[in-house]
JSON list of C-alpha atoms in Angstrom, two decimals:
[
{"chain": "A", "resi": 68, "resn": "MET", "atom": "CA", "xyz": [0.00, 0.00, 0.00]},
{"chain": "A", "resi": 69, "resn": "LEU", "atom": "CA", "xyz": [2.86, 2.39, 0.83]},
{"chain": "A", "resi": 70, "resn": "GLU", "atom": "CA", "xyz": [4.30, 1.73, -2.63]},
{"chain": "A", "resi": 71, "resn": "GLN", "atom": "CA", "xyz": [1.01, 2.86, -4.19]},
{"chain": "A", "resi": 72, "resn": "TRP", "atom": "CA", "xyz": [0.85, 6.10, -2.19]},
{"chain": "A", "resi": 73, "resn": "PHE", "atom": "CA", "xyz": [4.58, 6.88, -2.43]},
{"chain": "A", "resi": 74, "resn": "PRO", "atom": "CA", "xyz": [5.78, 5.26, -5.67]},
{"chain": "A", "resi": 75, "resn": "ASN", "atom": "CA", "xyz": [9.11, 7.11, -5.83]},
{"chain": "A", "resi": 76, "resn": "VAL", "atom": "CA", "xyz": [10.22, 6.46, -2.26]},
{"chain": "A", "resi": 77, "resn": "ASP", "atom": "CA", "xyz": [13.12, 4.03, -1.83]},
{"chain": "A", "resi": 78, "resn": "TRP", "atom": "CA", "xyz": [12.41, 2.85, 1.73]},
{"chain": "A", "resi": 79, "resn": "GLU", "atom": "CA", "xyz": [15.90, 1.39, 2.16]},
{"chain": "A", "resi": 80, "resn": "LYS", "atom": "CA", "xyz": [17.41, 4.79, 1.30]},
{"chain": "A", "resi": 81, "resn": "MET", "atom": "CA", "xyz": [14.90, 6.49, 3.58]},
{"chain": "A", "resi": 82, "resn": "TRP", "atom": "CA", "xyz": [15.88, 4.25, 6.50]},
{"chain": "A", "resi": 83, "resn": "GLU", "atom": "CA", "xyz": [19.59, 4.83, 5.79]},
{"chain": "A", "resi": 84, "resn": "ALA", "atom": "CA", "xyz": [19.04, 8.60, 5.66]},
{"chain": "A", "resi": 85, "resn": "THR", "atom": "CA", "xyz": [17.07, 8.47, 8.93]},
{"chain": "A", "resi": 86, "resn": "ASN", "atom": "CA", "xyz": [19.95, 6.65, 10.63]},
{"chain": "A", "resi": 87, "resn": "GLU", "atom": "CA", "xyz": [22.41, 9.26, 9.31]},
{"chain": "A", "resi": 88, "resn": "THR", "atom": "CA", "xyz": [20.23, 12.07, 10.68]},
{"chain": "A", "resi": 89, "resn": "LEU", "atom": "CA", "xyz": [19.90, 10.33, 14.06]},
{"chain": "A", "resi": 90, "resn": "TYR", "atom": "CA", "xyz": [23.68, 9.78, 14.16]},
{"chain": "A", "resi": 91, "resn": "MET", "atom": "CA", "xyz": [24.48, 13.43, 13.36]},
{"chain": "A", "resi": 92, "resn": "THR", "atom": "CA", "xyz": [21.88, 14.66, 15.84]},
{"chain": "A", "resi": 93, "resn": "GLY", "atom": "CA", "xyz": [22.93, 12.26, 18.62]},
{"chain": "A", "resi": 94, "resn": "VAL", "atom": "CA", "xyz": [26.66, 12.95, 18.44]},
{"chain": "A", "resi": 95, "resn": "SER", "atom": "CA", "xyz": [26.23, 16.71, 18.10]},
{"chain": "A", "resi": 96, "resn": "VAL", "atom": "CA", "xyz": [23.70, 16.87, 20.97]},
{"chain": "A", "resi": 97, "resn": "LEU", "atom": "CA", "xyz": [26.07, 14.98, 23.28]},
{"chain": "A", "resi": 98, "resn": "ALA", "atom": "CA", "xyz": [29.04, 17.20, 22.36]},
{"chain": "A", "resi": 99, "resn": "THR", "atom": "CA", "xyz": [26.90, 20.34, 22.58]},
{"chain": "A", "resi": 100, "resn": "PHE", "atom": "CA", "xyz": [25.61, 19.33, 26.03]},
{"chain": "A", "resi": 101, "resn": "ILE", "atom": "CA", "xyz": [29.16, 18.94, 27.39]},
{"chain": "A", "resi": 102, "resn": "LEU", "atom": "CA", "xyz": [30.70, 22.00, 25.69]},
{"chain": "A", "resi": 103, "resn": "GLY", "atom": "CA", "xyz": [27.63, 24.14, 26.35]},
{"chain": "A", "resi": 104, "resn": "ILE", "atom": "CA", "xyz": [27.70, 23.36, 30.07]},
{"chain": "A", "resi": 105, "resn": "LEU", "atom": "CA", "xyz": [31.44, 24.12, 30.24]},
{"chain": "A", "resi": 106, "resn": "LEU", "atom": "CA", "xyz": [31.00, 27.45, 28.44]},
{"chain": "A", "resi": 107, "resn": "GLY", "atom": "CA", "xyz": [27.87, 28.29, 30.41]},
{"chain": "A", "resi": 108, "resn": "LEU", "atom": "CA", "xyz": [29.59, 27.58, 33.72]},
{"chain": "A", "resi": 109, "resn": "LEU", "atom": "CA", "xyz": [32.54, 29.72, 32.66]},
{"chain": "A", "resi": 110, "resn": "LEU", "atom": "CA", "xyz": [30.20, 32.58, 31.75]},
{"chain": "A", "resi": 111, "resn": "PHE", "atom": "CA", "xyz": [28.33, 32.30, 35.04]},
{"chain": "A", "resi": 112, "resn": "LEU", "atom": "CA", "xyz": [31.34, 31.86, 37.33]},
{"chain": "A", "resi": 113, "resn": "THR", "atom": "CA", "xyz": [33.38, 34.71, 35.79]},
{"chain": "A", "resi": 114, "resn": "ALA", "atom": "CA", "xyz": [30.46, 37.16, 35.78]},
{"chain": "A", "resi": 115, "resn": "LYS", "atom": "CA", "xyz": [30.34, 40.07, 38.24]},
{"chain": "A", "resi": 116, "resn": "GLY", "atom": "CA", "xyz": [29.74, 39.00, 41.82]},
{"chain": "A", "resi": 117, "resn": "ASN", "atom": "CA", "xyz": [30.43, 35.30, 41.28]},
{"chain": "A", "resi": 118, "resn": "ILE", "atom": "CA", "xyz": [33.16, 32.91, 42.48]},
{"chain": "A", "resi": 119, "resn": "TRP", "atom": "CA", "xyz": [35.67, 33.41, 39.63]},
{"chain": "A", "resi": 120, "resn": "GLU", "atom": "CA", "xyz": [34.76, 37.03, 38.87]},
{"chain": "A", "resi": 121, "resn": "ASN", "atom": "CA", "xyz": [36.99, 38.08, 35.97]},
{"chain": "A", "resi": 122, "resn": "LYS", "atom": "CA", "xyz": [35.81, 40.82, 33.64]},
{"chain": "A", "resi": 123, "resn": "ALA", "atom": "CA", "xyz": [38.38, 40.09, 30.90]},
{"chain": "A", "resi": 124, "resn": "MET", "atom": "CA", "xyz": [37.67, 36.34, 30.81]},
{"chain": "A", "resi": 125, "resn": "TYR", "atom": "CA", "xyz": [33.91, 36.93, 30.84]},
{"chain": "A", "resi": 126, "resn": "SER", "atom": "CA", "xyz": [34.20, 39.42, 27.96]},
{"chain": "A", "resi": 127, "resn": "ILE", "atom": "CA", "xyz": [36.28, 37.00, 25.84]},
{"chain": "A", "resi": 128, "resn": "VAL", "atom": "CA", "xyz": [33.99, 34.00, 26.40]},
{"chain": "A", "resi": 129, "resn": "SER", "atom": "CA", "xyz": [30.89, 36.14, 25.94]},
{"chain": "A", "resi": 130, "resn": "ALA", "atom": "CA", "xyz": [32.21, 37.56, 22.64]},
{"chain": "A", "resi": 131, "resn": "PHE", "atom": "CA", "xyz": [33.03, 34.03, 21.38]},
{"chain": "A", "resi": 132, "resn": "VAL", "atom": "CA", "xyz": [29.54, 32.81, 22.28]},
{"chain": "A", "resi": 133, "resn": "ASN", "atom": "CA", "xyz": [27.82, 35.84, 20.73]},
{"chain": "A", "resi": 134, "resn": "ILE", "atom": "CA", "xyz": [29.80, 35.64, 17.47]},
{"chain": "A", "resi": 135, "resn": "PHE", "atom": "CA", "xyz": [29.24, 31.95, 16.77]},
{"chain": "A", "resi": 136, "resn": "ARG", "atom": "CA", "xyz": [25.64, 32.08, 18.00]},
{"chain": "A", "resi": 137, "resn": "SER", "atom": "CA", "xyz": [24.88, 34.85, 15.53]},
{"chain": "A", "resi": 138, "resn": "ILE", "atom": "CA", "xyz": [26.35, 33.35, 12.33]},
{"chain": "A", "resi": 139, "resn": "PRO", "atom": "CA", "xyz": [23.66, 31.72, 10.12]},
{"chain": "A", "resi": 140, "resn": "PHE", "atom": "CA", "xyz": [24.30, 27.97, 10.04]},
{"chain": "A", "resi": 141, "resn": "ILE", "atom": "CA", "xyz": [24.62, 27.64, 6.27]},
{"chain": "A", "resi": 142, "resn": "ILE", "atom": "CA", "xyz": [27.30, 30.38, 6.27]},
{"chain": "A", "resi": 143, "resn": "LEU", "atom": "CA", "xyz": [29.05, 28.76, 9.24]},
{"chain": "A", "resi": 144, "resn": "ILE", "atom": "CA", "xyz": [29.39, 25.51, 7.28]},
{"chain": "A", "resi": 145, "resn": "VAL", "atom": "CA", "xyz": [31.14, 27.38, 4.46]},
{"chain": "A", "resi": 146, "resn": "LEU", "atom": "CA", "xyz": [33.40, 29.29, 6.87]},
{"chain": "A", "resi": 147, "resn": "LEU", "atom": "CA", "xyz": [34.44, 26.05, 8.57]},
{"chain": "A", "resi": 148, "resn": "ILE", "atom": "CA", "xyz": [35.31, 24.17, 5.35]},
{"chain": "A", "resi": 149, "resn": "PRO", "atom": "CA", "xyz": [39.12, 24.46, 5.86]},
{"chain": "A", "resi": 150, "resn": "PHE", "atom": "CA", "xyz": [38.81, 23.44, 9.54]},
{"chain": "A", "resi": 151, "resn": "THR", "atom": "CA", "xyz": [36.48, 20.54, 8.70]},
{"chain": "A", "resi": 152, "resn": "LYS", "atom": "CA", "xyz": [38.76, 19.26, 5.93]},
{"chain": "A", "resi": 153, "resn": "ALA", "atom": "CA", "xyz": [41.76, 19.41, 8.27]},
{"chain": "A", "resi": 154, "resn": "LEU", "atom": "CA", "xyz": [39.87, 17.62, 11.05]},
{"chain": "A", "resi": 155, "resn": "VAL", "atom": "CA", "xyz": [37.80, 15.04, 9.13]},
{"chain": "A", "resi": 156, "resn": "GLY", "atom": "CA", "xyz": [39.57, 14.95, 5.76]},
{"chain": "A", "resi": 157, "resn": "THR", "atom": "CA", "xyz": [36.45, 15.52, 3.68]},
{"chain": "A", "resi": 158, "resn": "MET", "atom": "CA", "xyz": [33.42, 17.78, 3.28]},
{"chain": "A", "resi": 159, "resn": "ILE", "atom": "CA", "xyz": [31.09, 14.93, 2.28]},
{"chain": "A", "resi": 160, "resn": "GLY", "atom": "CA", "xyz": [29.22, 12.62, 4.66]},
{"chain": "A", "resi": 161, "resn": "GLU", "atom": "CA", "xyz": [27.69, 12.80, 8.10]},
{"chain": "A", "resi": 162, "resn": "ASN", "atom": "CA", "xyz": [31.01, 13.09, 9.98]},
{"chain": "A", "resi": 163, "resn": "ALA", "atom": "CA", "xyz": [31.90, 16.18, 7.96]},
{"chain": "A", "resi": 164, "resn": "ALA", "atom": "CA", "xyz": [28.79, 17.93, 9.29]},
{"chain": "A", "resi": 165, "resn": "LEU", "atom": "CA", "xyz": [29.66, 17.39, 12.97]},
{"chain": "A", "resi": 166, "resn": "PRO", "atom": "CA", "xyz": [32.17, 20.27, 13.48]},
{"chain": "A", "resi": 167, "resn": "ALA", "atom": "CA", "xyz": [29.73, 22.87, 12.11]},
{"chain": "A", "resi": 168, "resn": "LEU", "atom": "CA", "xyz": [26.79, 21.35, 14.01]},
{"chain": "A", "resi": 169, "resn": "ILE", "atom": "CA", "xyz": [28.67, 21.41, 17.33]},
{"chain": "A", "resi": 170, "resn": "ILE", "atom": "CA", "xyz": [30.28, 24.83, 16.87]},
{"chain": "A", "resi": 171, "resn": "GLY", "atom": "CA", "xyz": [26.94, 26.26, 15.76]},
{"chain": "A", "resi": 172, "resn": "ALA", "atom": "CA", "xyz": [24.91, 24.81, 18.63]},
{"chain": "A", "resi": 173, "resn": "ALA", "atom": "CA", "xyz": [27.26, 24.87, 21.65]},
{"chain": "A", "resi": 174, "resn": "PRO", "atom": "CA", "xyz": [27.34, 28.70, 22.03]},
{"chain": "A", "resi": 175, "resn": "PHE", "atom": "CA", "xyz": [23.54, 28.83, 21.67]},
{"chain": "A", "resi": 176, "resn": "TYR", "atom": "CA", "xyz": [23.16, 26.26, 24.44]},
{"chain": "A", "resi": 177, "resn": "ALA", "atom": "CA", "xyz": [25.85, 27.95, 26.58]},
{"chain": "A", "resi": 178, "resn": "ARG", "atom": "CA", "xyz": [23.63, 31.04, 26.89]},
{"chain": "A", "resi": 179, "resn": "MET", "atom": "CA", "xyz": [20.73, 28.83, 27.98]},
{"chain": "A", "resi": 180, "resn": "VAL", "atom": "CA", "xyz": [23.00, 27.24, 30.60]},
{"chain": "A", "resi": 181, "resn": "GLU", "atom": "CA", "xyz": [24.06, 30.66, 31.87]},
{"chain": "A", "resi": 182, "resn": "ILE", "atom": "CA", "xyz": [20.42, 31.78, 32.13]},
{"chain": "A", "resi": 183, "resn": "GLY", "atom": "CA", "xyz": [19.52, 28.56, 33.97]},
{"chain": "A", "resi": 184, "resn": "LEU", "atom": "CA", "xyz": [22.36, 29.05, 36.46]},
{"chain": "A", "resi": 185, "resn": "ARG", "atom": "CA", "xyz": [21.37, 32.67, 37.09]},
{"chain": "A", "resi": 186, "resn": "GLU", "atom": "CA", "xyz": [17.91, 31.49, 38.17]},
{"chain": "A", "resi": 187, "resn": "ILE", "atom": "CA", "xyz": [19.38, 29.58, 41.14]},
{"chain": "A", "resi": 188, "resn": "ASP", "atom": "CA", "xyz": [18.71, 31.23, 44.49]},
{"chain": "A", "resi": 189, "resn": "LYS", "atom": "CA", "xyz": [21.93, 33.04, 45.41]},
{"chain": "A", "resi": 190, "resn": "GLY", "atom": "CA", "xyz": [21.25, 32.19, 49.04]},
{"chain": "A", "resi": 191, "resn": "VAL", "atom": "CA", "xyz": [21.86, 28.51, 48.31]},
{"chain": "A", "resi": 192, "resn": "ILE", "atom": "CA", "xyz": [25.24, 29.30, 46.73]},
{"chain": "A", "resi": 193, "resn": "GLU", "atom": "CA", "xyz": [26.23, 31.65, 49.57]},
{"chain": "A", "resi": 194, "resn": "ALA", "atom": "CA", "xyz": [25.26, 29.01, 52.16]},
{"chain": "A", "resi": 195, "resn": "ALA", "atom": "CA", "xyz": [27.52, 26.47, 50.45]},
{"chain": "A", "resi": 196, "resn": "ARG", "atom": "CA", "xyz": [30.40, 28.97, 50.36]},
{"chain": "A", "resi": 197, "resn": "ALA", "atom": "CA", "xyz": [29.84, 29.87, 54.03]},
{"chain": "A", "resi": 198, "resn": "MET", "atom": "CA", "xyz": [30.21, 26.19, 54.94]},
{"chain": "A", "resi": 199, "resn": "GLY", "atom": "CA", "xyz": [33.60, 26.15, 53.21]},
{"chain": "A", "resi": 200, "resn": "ALA", "atom": "CA", "xyz": [32.57, 24.16, 50.14]},
{"chain": "A", "resi": 201, "resn": "LYS", "atom": "CA", "xyz": [35.14, 24.03, 47.35]},
{"chain": "A", "resi": 202, "resn": "THR", "atom": "CA", "xyz": [34.30, 25.45, 43.93]},
{"chain": "A", "resi": 203, "resn": "SER", "atom": "CA", "xyz": [34.09, 21.93, 42.47]},
{"chain": "A", "resi": 204, "resn": "THR", "atom": "CA", "xyz": [31.64, 20.93, 45.23]},
{"chain": "A", "resi": 205, "resn": "ILE", "atom": "CA", "xyz": [29.50, 24.01, 44.56]},
{"chain": "A", "resi": 206, "resn": "ILE", "atom": "CA", "xyz": [29.45, 23.21, 40.83]},
{"chain": "A", "resi": 207, "resn": "PHE", "atom": "CA", "xyz": [28.57, 19.51, 41.14]},
{"chain": "A", "resi": 208, "resn": "LYS", "atom": "CA", "xyz": [26.46, 19.59, 44.31]},
{"chain": "A", "resi": 209, "resn": "VAL", "atom": "CA", "xyz": [24.67, 22.92, 43.98]},
{"chain": "A", "resi": 210, "resn": "LEU", "atom": "CA", "xyz": [24.81, 24.60, 40.56]},
{"chain": "A", "resi": 211, "resn": "LEU", "atom": "CA", "xyz": [24.28, 21.62, 38.25]},
{"chain": "A", "resi": 212, "resn": "PRO", "atom": "CA", "xyz": [21.64, 19.77, 40.33]},
{"chain": "A", "resi": 213, "resn": "GLU", "atom": "CA", "xyz": [19.65, 22.95, 41.02]},
{"chain": "A", "resi": 214, "resn": "SER", "atom": "CA", "xyz": [19.67, 24.03, 37.36]},
{"chain": "A", "resi": 215, "resn": "MET", "atom": "CA", "xyz": [19.19, 20.57, 35.83]},
{"chain": "A", "resi": 216, "resn": "PRO", "atom": "CA", "xyz": [15.52, 21.03, 34.78]},
{"chain": "A", "resi": 217, "resn": "ALA", "atom": "CA", "xyz": [16.51, 24.21, 32.91]},
{"chain": "A", "resi": 218, "resn": "LEU", "atom": "CA", "xyz": [19.55, 22.45, 31.39]},
{"chain": "A", "resi": 219, "resn": "ILE", "atom": "CA", "xyz": [17.45, 19.55, 30.11]},
{"chain": "A", "resi": 220, "resn": "SER", "atom": "CA", "xyz": [14.79, 21.91, 28.78]},
{"chain": "A", "resi": 221, "resn": "GLY", "atom": "CA", "xyz": [17.53, 23.91, 27.03]},
{"chain": "A", "resi": 222, "resn": "ILE", "atom": "CA", "xyz": [19.21, 20.88, 25.45]},
{"chain": "A", "resi": 223, "resn": "THR", "atom": "CA", "xyz": [15.79, 19.73, 24.22]},
{"chain": "A", "resi": 224, "resn": "VAL", "atom": "CA", "xyz": [15.29, 23.01, 22.36]},
{"chain": "A", "resi": 225, "resn": "THR", "atom": "CA", "xyz": [18.88, 22.81, 21.07]},
{"chain": "A", "resi": 226, "resn": "ALA", "atom": "CA", "xyz": [18.44, 19.20, 19.91]},
{"chain": "A", "resi": 227, "resn": "ILE", "atom": "CA", "xyz": [15.37, 20.18, 17.90]},
{"chain": "A", "resi": 228, "resn": "ALA", "atom": "CA", "xyz": [17.34, 23.03, 16.32]},
{"chain": "A", "resi": 229, "resn": "LEU", "atom": "CA", "xyz": [20.12, 20.55, 15.50]},
{"chain": "A", "resi": 230, "resn": "VAL", "atom": "CA", "xyz": [17.68, 18.30, 13.63]},
{"chain": "A", "resi": 231, "resn": "GLY", "atom": "CA", "xyz": [16.95, 21.33, 11.42]},
{"chain": "A", "resi": 232, "resn": "TYR", "atom": "CA", "xyz": [20.67, 22.03, 11.07]},
{"chain": "A", "resi": 233, "resn": "THR", "atom": "CA", "xyz": [21.28, 18.45, 9.87]},
{"chain": "A", "resi": 234, "resn": "ALA", "atom": "CA", "xyz": [18.69, 18.98, 7.15]},
{"chain": "A", "resi": 235, "resn": "MET", "atom": "CA", "xyz": [20.51, 22.14, 5.99]},
{"chain": "A", "resi": 236, "resn": "ALA", "atom": "CA", "xyz": [23.85, 20.34, 6.13]},
{"chain": "A", "resi": 237, "resn": "GLY", "atom": "CA", "xyz": [22.35, 17.56, 4.01]},
{"chain": "A", "resi": 238, "resn": "VAL", "atom": "CA", "xyz": [21.71, 19.99, 1.15]},
{"chain": "A", "resi": 239, "resn": "ILE", "atom": "CA", "xyz": [25.46, 20.48, 0.73]},
{"chain": "A", "resi": 240, "resn": "GLY", "atom": "CA", "xyz": [26.32, 16.79, 0.90]},
{"chain": "A", "resi": 241, "resn": "ALA", "atom": "CA", "xyz": [26.34, 15.83, 4.58]},
{"chain": "A", "resi": 242, "resn": "GLY", "atom": "CA", "xyz": [23.84, 13.00, 4.08]},
{"chain": "A", "resi": 243, "resn": "GLY", "atom": "CA", "xyz": [20.71, 12.39, 6.09]},
{"chain": "A", "resi": 244, "resn": "LEU", "atom": "CA", "xyz": [17.08, 13.22, 5.42]},
{"chain": "A", "resi": 245, "resn": "GLY", "atom": "CA", "xyz": [17.84, 16.75, 4.23]},
{"chain": "A", "resi": 246, "resn": "ASN", "atom": "CA", "xyz": [20.15, 15.39, 1.54]},
{"chain": "A", "resi": 247, "resn": "LEU", "atom": "CA", "xyz": [17.58, 12.80, 0.45]},
{"chain": "A", "resi": 248, "resn": "ALA", "atom": "CA", "xyz": [14.74, 15.33, 0.37]},
{"chain": "A", "resi": 249, "resn": "TYR", "atom": "CA", "xyz": [16.81, 17.73, -1.73]},
{"chain": "A", "resi": 250, "resn": "LEU", "atom": "CA", "xyz": [18.56, 15.37, -4.17]},
{"chain": "A", "resi": 251, "resn": "ASP", "atom": "CA", "xyz": [15.97, 12.60, -4.59]},
{"chain": "A", "resi": 252, "resn": "GLY", "atom": "CA", "xyz": [12.94, 14.76, -3.88]},
{"chain": "A", "resi": 253, "resn": "PHE", "atom": "CA", "xyz": [13.28, 18.39, -4.94]},
{"chain": "A", "resi": 254, "resn": "GLN", "atom": "CA", "xyz": [15.83, 18.07, -7.75]},
{"chain": "A", "resi": 255, "resn": "ARG", "atom": "CA", "xyz": [14.01, 15.14, -9.36]},
{"chain": "A", "resi": 256, "resn": "SER", "atom": "CA", "xyz": [10.53, 16.61, -8.78]},
{"chain": "A", "resi": 257, "resn": "ARG", "atom": "CA", "xyz": [9.52, 13.70, -6.56]},
{"chain": "A", "resi": 258, "resn": "SER", "atom": "CA", "xyz": [7.24, 15.42, -4.07]},
{"chain": "A", "resi": 259, "resn": "ASP", "atom": "CA", "xyz": [6.41, 12.15, -2.29]},
{"chain": "A", "resi": 260, "resn": "VAL", "atom": "CA", "xyz": [10.09, 11.66, -1.33]},
{"chain": "A", "resi": 261, "resn": "THR", "atom": "CA", "xyz": [10.27, 15.20, 0.08]},
{"chain": "A", "resi": 262, "resn": "LEU", "atom": "CA", "xyz": [6.98, 14.68, 1.93]},
{"chain": "A", "resi": 263, "resn": "VAL", "atom": "CA", "xyz": [8.03, 11.40, 3.58]},
{"chain": "A", "resi": 264, "resn": "ALA", "atom": "CA", "xyz": [11.44, 12.83, 4.57]},
{"chain": "A", "resi": 265, "resn": "THR", "atom": "CA", "xyz": [9.69, 15.83, 6.12]},
{"chain": "A", "resi": 266, "resn": "VAL", "atom": "CA", "xyz": [7.27, 13.62, 8.06]},
{"chain": "A", "resi": 267, "resn": "VAL", "atom": "CA", "xyz": [10.17, 11.52, 9.41]},
{"chain": "A", "resi": 268, "resn": "ILE", "atom": "CA", "xyz": [11.97, 14.70, 10.54]},
{"chain": "A", "resi": 269, "resn": "LEU", "atom": "CA", "xyz": [8.76, 15.86, 12.28]},
{"chain": "A", "resi": 270, "resn": "ILE", "atom": "CA", "xyz": [8.45, 12.50, 14.06]},
{"chain": "A", "resi": 271, "resn": "ILE", "atom": "CA", "xyz": [12.08, 12.79, 15.28]},
{"chain": "A", "resi": 272, "resn": "VAL", "atom": "CA", "xyz": [11.35, 16.32, 16.57]},
{"chain": "A", "resi": 273, "resn": "PHE", "atom": "CA", "xyz": [8.16, 15.22, 18.37]},
{"chain": "A", "resi": 274, "resn": "VAL", "atom": "CA", "xyz": [9.97, 12.29, 20.02]},
{"chain": "A", "resi": 275, "resn": "ILE", "atom": "CA", "xyz": [12.84, 14.54, 21.20]},
{"chain": "A", "resi": 276, "resn": "GLN", "atom": "CA", "xyz": [10.36, 17.06, 22.63]},
{"chain": "A", "resi": 277, "resn": "MET", "atom": "CA", "xyz": [8.37, 14.33, 24.37]},
{"chain": "A", "resi": 278, "resn": "ILE", "atom": "CA", "xyz": [11.48, 12.77, 25.97]},
{"chain": "A", "resi": 279, "resn": "GLY", "atom": "CA", "xyz": [12.82, 16.21, 26.99]},
{"chain": "A", "resi": 280, "resn": "ASP", "atom": "CA", "xyz": [9.51, 17.21, 28.60]},
{"chain": "A", "resi": 281, "resn": "LEU", "atom": "CA", "xyz": [9.29, 13.89, 30.44]},
{"chain": "A", "resi": 282, "resn": "ILE", "atom": "CA", "xyz": [12.80, 14.20, 31.91]},
{"chain": "A", "resi": 283, "resn": "THR", "atom": "CA", "xyz": [12.31, 17.89, 32.79]},
{"chain": "A", "resi": 284, "resn": "ASN", "atom": "CA", "xyz": [9.04, 17.18, 34.62]},
{"chain": "A", "resi": 285, "resn": "ARG", "atom": "CA", "xyz": [10.65, 14.37, 36.62]},
{"chain": "A", "resi": 286, "resn": "LEU", "atom": "CA", "xyz": [13.60, 16.54, 37.63]},
{"chain": "A", "resi": 287, "resn": "ASP", "atom": "CA", "xyz": [11.59, 19.65, 38.46]},
{"chain": "A", "resi": 288, "resn": "LYS", "atom": "CA", "xyz": [11.01, 19.71, 42.23]},
{"chain": "A", "resi": 289, "resn": "ARG", "atom": "CA", "xyz": [8.64, 22.68, 42.16]}
]
């Protein structure tokens, strides 16, 4: 029946493209989560009135985050071609998309992390410092646990954005559903291929949002 409704869809190719999109999204989300938390913590801790207050360091990290957060993703891919070739050895395939995906998403998520950390009651942090807690203890026992619902909510939004980024990366040869929709669908005037690829992307987005909401609700103590 599916063959009758979608005569031009190669389901084996569609499955392969879905796996490529899931791979790109999964790896980039994991790397973005780690790098984003590191950058966000650095922004928060070096800001005025915090443990590592350092105006110069805050300004440098903030400028880096603002610059890379502001560059349109398709332009960022082009700008990073020399770096990607040096790192991966090619500009084609799902691995070639990872540097741009991570560098494009990590600064965006870092700001979300910073905002989440700022929402923590300063009294809790001051109480930990008054008891002589080390910075590492404050980070892992106070800051991260207290802000975890916001961090999970933020990475959910970022993950959904990354699914869209993978589709854009696919147009220039990174593979995945975006590549399939563009080459097999749009360029060959096969609207059914484009439609199915779009539906699969929507399903991935809905599943990510559902999982993110579930985890956030379980972590939220309010």
